[in-house]
Amino acid sequence: MPSDNQSFNYFLRERGADWDVRSLLYHIARSVKYINFSIRAGNTGGAGTENASGESQIAMDILADKIISKELEKSQLAKVIASEEQDEPMTFKSHRGNYFVAYDPLDGSSLVDANLAIGTIFGIWESPEMVGNKAGDGMVAACYAVYGPRITLTIALKGKGCHEFELNDVGEFILTRADITIKDDTTYFAPGNLKVCRENPKYATVMQRWLTKQSKLRYSGGMVPDLHHILSKGHGIFTYPKDKSQPEGKLRLLFEGAPFAFLFNEANGVGKNQAGHDILDTIVTDYHQNTTVFIGSKNEVKAVTDLLA
Ligand code: AHM
Ligand code: MG
């Protein structure tokens, strides 16, 4: 339970977040509340359509995408927005702000029918120029919401740490955890894309490492709750390696990999790709480009990416 009842806007102002970023986050928080209502009340069936990555969409993916784009439009601060569910980014020439916002409206939406936790992910950059730059260039904030038994919003601001807020019964996000810090070592593992063990015996070696260490498996199939588990417990590793059919991995750089790498960097963790390089150093070539993902406790991520080298 929150000890000091601080609203997220109050807390971020005290931390020195500038007005525009707080205003963007205010609109993001509103969209999270609307998405939460829609999940509880809405249609969880398929939409009969596919997104830019060729994945089936459910009606909720499309609704969440609309809710977020409308809120970001209202903010007048995002010059360009890009969604995992839209082929092309959207530009608002008349907006006074110059921010770029990338988002995955409903990550893990294939888990909705099974009633498992899902989430929404956002990255915020101070300039709309992305292609040709490193993913981390100009990144000022990232956040994600978890729609589980409780609704949480975890926010990281450049140089100002990573903090968790929880939606209370009057619709406010209240501070629950300030300055989340990840330990360098861990006894938890969340192994994505395990089928890779067959084509890449090195991944089987990694798996053997965790079994030998008697690490605890904590894997739900949703990147958001799996990574939230690590931030909540203060240690862990999440992996999603490449395979023959997905040579750059499955997860998207701008909508998933970079926002979480940023959040973990602010929490003393790391976000690397399979080659052991910082995800945030990846050059952006396409809004929908993929990345392999190895995120969590520093020493464990290093040990695992070394084994895969
Ligand atoms: P999505 O954005 O289409 O929901 O896909 C992302 C999700 C992640 O949450 C999760 O880690 C991963 O896909 C699991 O994929 P798979 O079950 O195909 O290995
Ligand atoms: Mg996703």
Tab-separated table of C-alpha atoms and ligand atoms in Angstrom:
chain	number	residue	atom	x	y	z
A	1	MET	CA	0.000	0.000	0.000
A	2	PRO	CA	1.198	3.536	-0.685
A	3	SER	CA	2.745	4.985	2.447
A	4	ASP	CA	2.604	8.667	1.579
A	5	ASN	CA	-0.334	8.871	-0.837
A	6	GLN	CA	1.596	10.696	-3.543
A	7	SER	CA	-0.129	11.094	-6.916
A	8	PHE	CA	2.111	10.347	-9.855
A	9	ASN	CA	1.942	13.940	-11.080
A	10	TYR	CA	2.995	15.309	-7.678
A	11	PHE	CA	5.799	12.756	-7.371
A	12	LEU	CA	7.179	13.408	-10.864
A	13	ARG	CA	7.033	17.173	-10.361
A	14	GLU	CA	9.030	16.771	-7.134
A	15	ARG	CA	11.531	14.677	-9.110
A	16	GLY	CA	11.991	17.557	-11.551
A	17	ALA	CA	10.149	16.120	-14.561
A	18	ASP	CA	9.338	18.936	-16.948
A	19	TRP	CA	5.796	20.062	-17.586
A	20	ASP	CA	5.514	18.684	-21.125
A	21	VAL	CA	6.651	15.181	-20.162
A	22	ARG	CA	4.285	15.189	-17.181
A	23	SER	CA	1.493	16.335	-19.439
A	24	LEU	CA	2.194	13.525	-21.922
A	25	LEU	CA	2.223	11.052	-19.052
A	26	TYR	CA	-1.080	12.471	-17.790
A	27	HIS	CA	-2.687	11.630	-21.168
A	28	ILE	CA	-1.001	8.223	-21.207
A	29	ALA	CA	-2.374	7.506	-17.719
A	30	ARG	CA	-5.880	8.500	-18.912
A	31	SER	CA	-5.612	6.103	-21.842
A	32	VAL	CA	-4.542	3.306	-19.463
A	33	LYS	CA	-7.659	3.901	-17.346
A	34	TYR	CA	-9.929	3.740	-20.413
A	35	ILE	CA	-8.193	0.595	-21.680
A	36	ASN	CA	-8.660	-0.977	-18.265
A	37	PHE	CA	-12.413	-0.253	-18.385
A	38	SER	CA	-12.595	-1.689	-21.907
A	39	ILE	CA	-10.805	-4.885	-20.911
A	40	ARG	CA	-13.187	-5.421	-18.000
A	41	ALA	CA	-16.303	-4.699	-20.081
A	42	GLY	CA	-15.344	-5.265	-23.671
A	43	ASN	CA	-15.257	-7.754	-26.504
A	44	THR	CA	-12.313	-10.146	-26.112
A	45	GLY	CA	-12.855	-11.847	-29.481
A	46	GLY	CA	-10.794	-11.732	-32.692
A	47	ALA	CA	-11.037	-8.784	-35.089
A	48	GLY	CA	-10.367	-10.800	-38.258
A	49	THR	CA	-7.483	-8.449	-39.171
A	50	GLU	CA	-3.669	-8.506	-38.982
A	51	ASN	CA	-1.181	-5.891	-37.765
A	52	ALA	CA	1.995	-4.678	-39.515
A	53	SER	CA	3.902	-7.740	-38.253
A	54	GLY	CA	1.294	-10.120	-39.728
A	55	GLU	CA	-0.182	-11.094	-36.345
A	56	SER	CA	-3.928	-11.596	-35.812
A	57	GLN	CA	-5.553	-8.693	-34.016
A	58	ILE	CA	-8.301	-8.948	-31.454
A	59	ALA	CA	-10.998	-6.274	-31.153
A	60	MET	CA	-9.310	-5.054	-27.964
A	61	ASP	CA	-5.988	-4.383	-29.775
A	62	ILE	CA	-7.792	-2.040	-32.143
A	63	LEU	CA	-9.823	-0.321	-29.435
A	64	ALA	CA	-6.744	0.204	-27.209
A	65	ASP	CA	-4.869	1.630	-30.191
A	66	LYS	CA	-7.691	4.132	-30.861
A	67	ILE	CA	-7.926	5.155	-27.201
A	68	ILE	CA	-4.196	5.930	-27.066
A	69	SER	CA	-3.990	7.780	-30.370
A	70	LYS	CA	-6.962	9.993	-29.362
A	71	GLU	CA	-5.384	10.812	-25.991
A	72	LEU	CA	-1.999	11.596	-27.562
A	73	GLU	CA	-3.749	13.807	-30.092
A	74	LYS	CA	-5.456	15.688	-27.256
A	75	SER	CA	-2.086	16.280	-25.599
A	76	GLN	CA	-0.936	18.447	-28.555
A	77	LEU	CA	2.587	17.438	-27.556
A	78	ALA	CA	3.331	14.382	-29.707
A	79	LYS	CA	4.405	15.400	-33.214
A	80	VAL	CA	4.661	11.795	-34.393
A	81	ILE	CA	3.137	8.657	-32.875
A	82	ALA	CA	3.817	5.064	-33.903
A	83	SER	CA	1.788	2.050	-32.822
A	84	GLU	CA	2.552	-1.643	-33.064
A	85	GLU	CA	-0.961	-1.985	-34.493
A	86	GLN	CA	-0.554	0.631	-37.276
A	87	ASP	CA	1.462	0.160	-40.480
A	88	GLU	CA	2.712	3.761	-40.550
A	89	PRO	CA	3.387	6.423	-37.915
A	90	MET	CA	0.916	9.300	-37.655
A	91	THR	CA	2.117	12.914	-37.834
A	92	PHE	CA	0.324	15.871	-36.219
A	93	LYS	CA	1.841	18.882	-37.996
A	94	SER	CA	-0.153	21.419	-35.977
A	95	HIS	CA	0.943	20.141	-32.552
A	96	ARG	CA	3.046	22.574	-30.552
A	97	GLY	CA	5.143	19.755	-29.044
A	98	ASN	CA	7.866	17.867	-30.888
A	99	TYR	CA	7.824	14.478	-29.133
A	100	PHE	CA	7.819	11.025	-30.697
A	101	VAL	CA	5.757	8.424	-28.847
A	102	ALA	CA	5.875	4.707	-29.711
A	103	TYR	CA	3.455	2.290	-28.085
A	104	ASP	CA	2.233	-1.271	-28.006
A	105	PRO	CA	-1.462	-0.786	-27.129
A	106	LEU	CA	-2.086	-4.272	-25.739
A	107	ASP	CA	0.962	-6.461	-25.363
A	108	GLY	CA	0.189	-10.132	-24.844
A	109	SER	CA	-3.346	-9.745	-26.189
A	110	SER	CA	-3.407	-13.429	-27.167
A	111	LEU	CA	-3.581	-14.076	-23.394
A	112	VAL	CA	-6.808	-12.078	-22.963
A	113	ASP	CA	-9.125	-15.056	-23.467
A	114	ALA	CA	-7.149	-17.035	-20.862
A	115	ASN	CA	-7.626	-14.131	-18.415
A	116	LEU	CA	-3.881	-13.746	-17.800
A	117	ALA	CA	-2.274	-10.379	-17.079
A	118	ILE	CA	-1.526	-8.152	-20.089
A	119	GLY	CA	-0.106	-4.655	-20.519
A	120	THR	CA	0.513	-1.501	-22.528
A	121	ILE	CA	4.018	-0.165	-23.289
A	122	PHE	CA	5.120	3.398	-24.189
A	123	GLY	CA	8.410	5.024	-25.157
A	124	ILE	CA	8.831	8.802	-25.360
A	125	TRP	CA	11.566	10.583	-27.344
A	126	GLU	CA	12.129	14.344	-27.385
A	127	SER	CA	12.450	14.553	-31.169
A	128	PRO	CA	10.369	12.917	-33.920
A	129	GLU	CA	13.471	11.959	-35.964
A	130	MET	CA	14.009	8.225	-35.374
A	131	VAL	CA	15.284	6.446	-38.488
A	132	GLY	CA	19.094	6.526	-38.679
A	133	ASN	CA	19.521	7.302	-34.958
A	134	LYS	CA	20.259	4.935	-32.096
A	135	ALA	CA	17.056	3.777	-30.400
A	136	GLY	CA	18.145	5.413	-27.138
A	137	ASP	CA	19.059	8.788	-28.672
A	138	GLY	CA	16.748	11.460	-27.311
A	139	MET	CA	14.744	9.013	-25.220
A	140	VAL	CA	13.350	10.862	-22.202
A	141	ALA	CA	10.831	8.480	-20.654
A	142	ALA	CA	9.217	5.067	-20.869
A	143	CYS	CA	6.372	3.450	-19.018
A	144	TYR	CA	4.102	0.434	-19.008
A	145	ALA	CA	0.784	-0.523	-17.471
A	146	VAL	CA	-0.071	-3.959	-16.114
A	147	TYR	CA	-3.735	-5.025	-16.235
A	148	GLY	CA	-3.765	-7.730	-13.588
A	149	PRO	CA	-5.622	-8.143	-10.313
A	150	ARG	CA	-4.300	-4.590	-9.709
A	151	ILE	CA	-3.618	-1.879	-12.311
A	152	THR	CA	-0.122	-0.459	-12.104
A	153	LEU	CA	1.767	2.137	-14.112
A	154	THR	CA	5.569	1.984	-13.893
A	155	ILE	CA	7.397	5.062	-15.157
A	156	ALA	CA	11.091	5.793	-15.778
A	157	LEU	CA	12.425	9.254	-16.562
A	158	LYS	CA	15.909	9.902	-17.909
A	159	GLY	CA	18.276	10.139	-14.943
A	160	LYS	CA	15.371	10.209	-12.474
A	161	GLY	CA	14.813	6.522	-11.717
A	162	CYS	CA	12.027	4.020	-12.174
A	163	HIS	CA	8.859	4.183	-10.048
A	164	GLU	CA	5.614	2.227	-9.695
A	165	PHE	CA	2.141	3.710	-9.216
A	166	GLU	CA	-1.127	1.887	-8.581
A	167	LEU	CA	-4.638	2.854	-9.641
A	168	ASN	CA	-6.756	3.496	-6.566
A	169	ASP	CA	-10.532	3.284	-6.218
A	170	VAL	CA	-11.048	6.937	-7.146
A	171	GLY	CA	-9.076	6.652	-10.390
A	172	GLU	CA	-5.718	8.104	-9.311
A	173	PHE	CA	-2.310	6.533	-9.784
A	174	ILE	CA	-0.612	6.632	-6.372
A	175	LEU	CA	3.057	5.911	-5.660
A	176	THR	CA	3.620	2.339	-4.491
A	177	ARG	CA	7.360	1.889	-5.114
A	178	ALA	CA	9.939	4.653	-5.609
A	179	ASP	CA	13.424	4.122	-7.055
A	180	ILE	CA	13.030	0.494	-8.040
A	181	THR	CA	16.481	-1.129	-8.000
A	182	ILE	CA	17.487	-4.415	-9.596
A	183	LYS	CA	20.194	-6.568	-8.010
A	184	ASP	CA	23.066	-7.741	-10.242
A	185	ASP	CA	22.429	-11.457	-9.607
A	186	THR	CA	19.247	-13.476	-9.625
A	187	THR	CA	17.532	-16.776	-8.926
A	188	TYR	CA	14.518	-16.124	-11.238
A	189	PHE	CA	14.334	-16.815	-14.978
A	190	ALA	CA	11.700	-16.107	-17.659
A	191	PRO	CA	12.760	-17.954	-20.820
A	192	GLY	CA	10.932	-16.835	-23.987
A	193	ASN	CA	11.020	-18.814	-27.249
A	194	LEU	CA	12.254	-22.024	-25.614
A	195	LYS	CA	11.728	-23.978	-28.836
A	196	VAL	CA	15.047	-22.440	-29.942
A	197	CYS	CA	16.824	-25.079	-27.785
A	198	ARG	CA	16.324	-27.557	-30.637
A	199	GLU	CA	18.007	-25.476	-33.357
A	200	ASN	CA	20.517	-23.713	-31.069
A	201	PRO	CA	22.093	-26.028	-28.473
A	202	LYS	CA	23.652	-22.967	-26.808
A	203	TYR	CA	20.181	-21.927	-25.641
A	204	ALA	CA	19.781	-25.410	-24.165
A	205	THR	CA	23.051	-24.760	-22.290
A	206	VAL	CA	21.559	-21.560	-20.912
A	207	MET	CA	18.499	-23.494	-19.803
A	208	GLN	CA	20.792	-26.068	-18.155
A	209	ARG	CA	22.545	-23.220	-16.314
A	210	TRP	CA	19.238	-22.165	-14.732
A	211	LEU	CA	18.301	-25.732	-13.836
A	212	THR	CA	21.739	-26.337	-12.289
A	213	LYS	CA	21.490	-23.076	-10.325
A	214	GLN	CA	18.026	-24.200	-9.148
A	215	SER	CA	16.598	-20.878	-10.331
A	216	LYS	CA	12.845	-20.349	-10.138
A	217	LEU	CA	10.790	-20.254	-13.345
A	218	ARG	CA	8.530	-17.202	-13.570
A	219	TYR	CA	7.106	-17.053	-17.100
A	220	SER	CA	3.552	-16.108	-18.086
A	221	GLY	CA	3.922	-15.606	-21.854
A	222	GLY	CA	3.294	-11.876	-21.498
A	223	MET	CA	6.404	-9.712	-21.672
A	224	VAL	CA	4.848	-6.989	-19.528
A	225	PRO	CA	3.941	-9.082	-16.464
A	226	ASP	CA	7.133	-11.151	-16.884
A	227	LEU	CA	9.302	-8.023	-16.767
A	228	HIS	CA	7.135	-6.481	-14.065
A	229	HIS	CA	7.841	-9.554	-11.947
A	230	ILE	CA	11.580	-8.802	-12.187
A	231	LEU	CA	11.118	-5.137	-11.248
A	232	SER	CA	8.804	-6.108	-8.380
A	233	LYS	CA	11.073	-8.762	-6.887
A	234	GLY	CA	14.234	-6.751	-7.557
A	235	HIS	CA	16.006	-9.385	-9.659
A	236	GLY	CA	15.482	-11.763	-12.586
A	237	ILE	CA	16.155	-12.305	-16.268
A	238	PHE	CA	13.826	-12.334	-19.293
A	239	THR	CA	15.093	-13.702	-22.599
A	240	TYR	CA	13.663	-13.782	-26.107
A	241	PRO	CA	16.273	-15.098	-28.578
A	242	LYS	CA	16.091	-15.287	-32.360
A	243	ASP	CA	15.256	-18.405	-34.366
A	244	LYS	CA	15.421	-19.378	-38.037
A	245	SER	CA	11.975	-18.012	-38.779
A	246	GLN	CA	12.622	-14.780	-36.801
A	247	PRO	CA	16.298	-13.922	-37.451
A	248	GLU	CA	16.017	-10.630	-35.525
A	249	GLY	CA	13.771	-12.063	-32.806
A	250	LYS	CA	10.026	-11.570	-32.365
A	251	LEU	CA	9.805	-8.504	-30.158
A	252	ARG	CA	9.744	-5.004	-31.632
A	253	LEU	CA	12.561	-2.530	-30.979
A	254	LEU	CA	10.517	0.662	-30.609
A	255	PHE	CA	7.346	-0.760	-29.070
A	256	GLU	CA	8.821	-3.316	-26.657
A	257	GLY	CA	12.624	-3.654	-26.519
A	258	ALA	CA	13.704	0.000	-26.210
A	259	PRO	CA	11.051	1.106	-23.671
A	260	PHE	CA	11.906	-1.808	-21.369
A	261	ALA	CA	15.679	-1.390	-21.857
A	262	PHE	CA	15.219	2.257	-20.794
A	263	LEU	CA	13.113	1.313	-17.739
A	264	PHE	CA	15.648	-1.323	-16.650
A	265	ASN	CA	18.616	1.014	-17.158
A	266	GLU	CA	16.928	3.448	-14.777
A	267	ALA	CA	16.546	0.603	-12.254
A	268	ASN	CA	20.210	-0.553	-12.295
A	269	GLY	CA	19.387	-3.406	-14.686
A	270	VAL	CA	20.313	-3.855	-18.344
A	271	GLY	CA	18.628	-4.469	-21.678
A	272	LYS	CA	20.847	-6.248	-24.215
A	273	ASN	CA	20.343	-8.023	-27.510
A	274	GLN	CA	21.568	-11.553	-28.230
A	275	ALA	CA	24.976	-10.223	-29.318
A	276	GLY	CA	25.362	-8.664	-25.862
A	277	HIS	CA	24.998	-5.072	-27.131
A	278	ASP	CA	22.764	-2.472	-25.500
A	279	ILE	CA	19.326	-2.537	-27.134
A	280	LEU	CA	19.316	1.261	-26.903
A	281	ASP	CA	22.413	1.408	-29.170
A	282	THR	CA	20.558	-0.339	-32.032
A	283	ILE	CA	20.259	1.887	-35.107
A	284	VAL	CA	16.613	2.408	-36.023
A	285	THR	CA	16.015	1.400	-39.646
A	286	ASP	CA	12.282	0.786	-39.544
A	287	TYR	CA	9.463	1.561	-37.126
A	288	HIS	CA	8.498	-2.119	-36.976
A	289	GLN	CA	11.998	-3.635	-36.799
A	290	ASN	CA	12.544	-6.500	-34.393
A	291	THR	CA	15.173	-7.132	-31.758
A	292	THR	CA	16.293	-10.021	-29.616
A	293	VAL	CA	15.809	-9.254	-25.910
A	294	PHE	CA	17.878	-10.161	-22.825
A	295	ILE	CA	16.757	-7.957	-19.955
A	296	GLY	CA	17.200	-7.989	-16.190
A	297	SER	CA	19.957	-8.407	-13.614
A	298	LYS	CA	23.352	-7.306	-14.976
A	299	ASN	CA	25.503	-10.324	-14.124
A	300	GLU	CA	22.904	-12.842	-15.280
A	301	VAL	CA	22.306	-11.084	-18.606
A	302	LYS	CA	26.085	-11.014	-19.186
A	303	ALA	CA	26.489	-14.706	-18.291
A	304	VAL	CA	23.634	-15.708	-20.608
A	305	THR	CA	24.653	-13.578	-23.607
A	306	ASP	CA	28.262	-14.835	-23.168
A	307	LEU	CA	27.008	-18.438	-23.333
A	308	LEU	CA	25.112	-17.627	-26.549
A	309	ALA	CA	28.047	-15.817	-28.208
B	1	AHM	P1	2.252	-9.114	-28.962
B	1	AHM	O1	2.785	-7.721	-28.890
B	1	AHM	O2	1.715	-9.434	-30.318
B	1	AHM	O3	1.280	-9.432	-27.880
B	1	AHM	O4	3.510	-10.134	-28.809
B	1	AHM	C1	4.423	-9.946	-27.764
B	1	AHM	C2	4.350	-11.095	-26.783
B	1	AHM	C3	5.144	-10.827	-25.535
B	1	AHM	O5	4.347	-10.294	-24.538
B	1	AHM	C4	5.651	-12.207	-25.143
B	1	AHM	O6	6.852	-12.170	-24.435
B	1	AHM	C5	5.823	-12.872	-26.469
B	1	AHM	O7	4.921	-12.224	-27.369
B	1	AHM	C6	5.524	-14.342	-26.415
B	1	AHM	O8	5.506	-14.841	-27.697
B	1	AHM	P2	5.431	-16.409	-28.052
B	1	AHM	O9	4.418	-16.995	-27.140
B	1	AHM	O10	5.035	-16.394	-29.498
B	1	AHM	O11	6.803	-16.960	-27.840
B	2	MG	MG	3.723	-6.525	-28.021
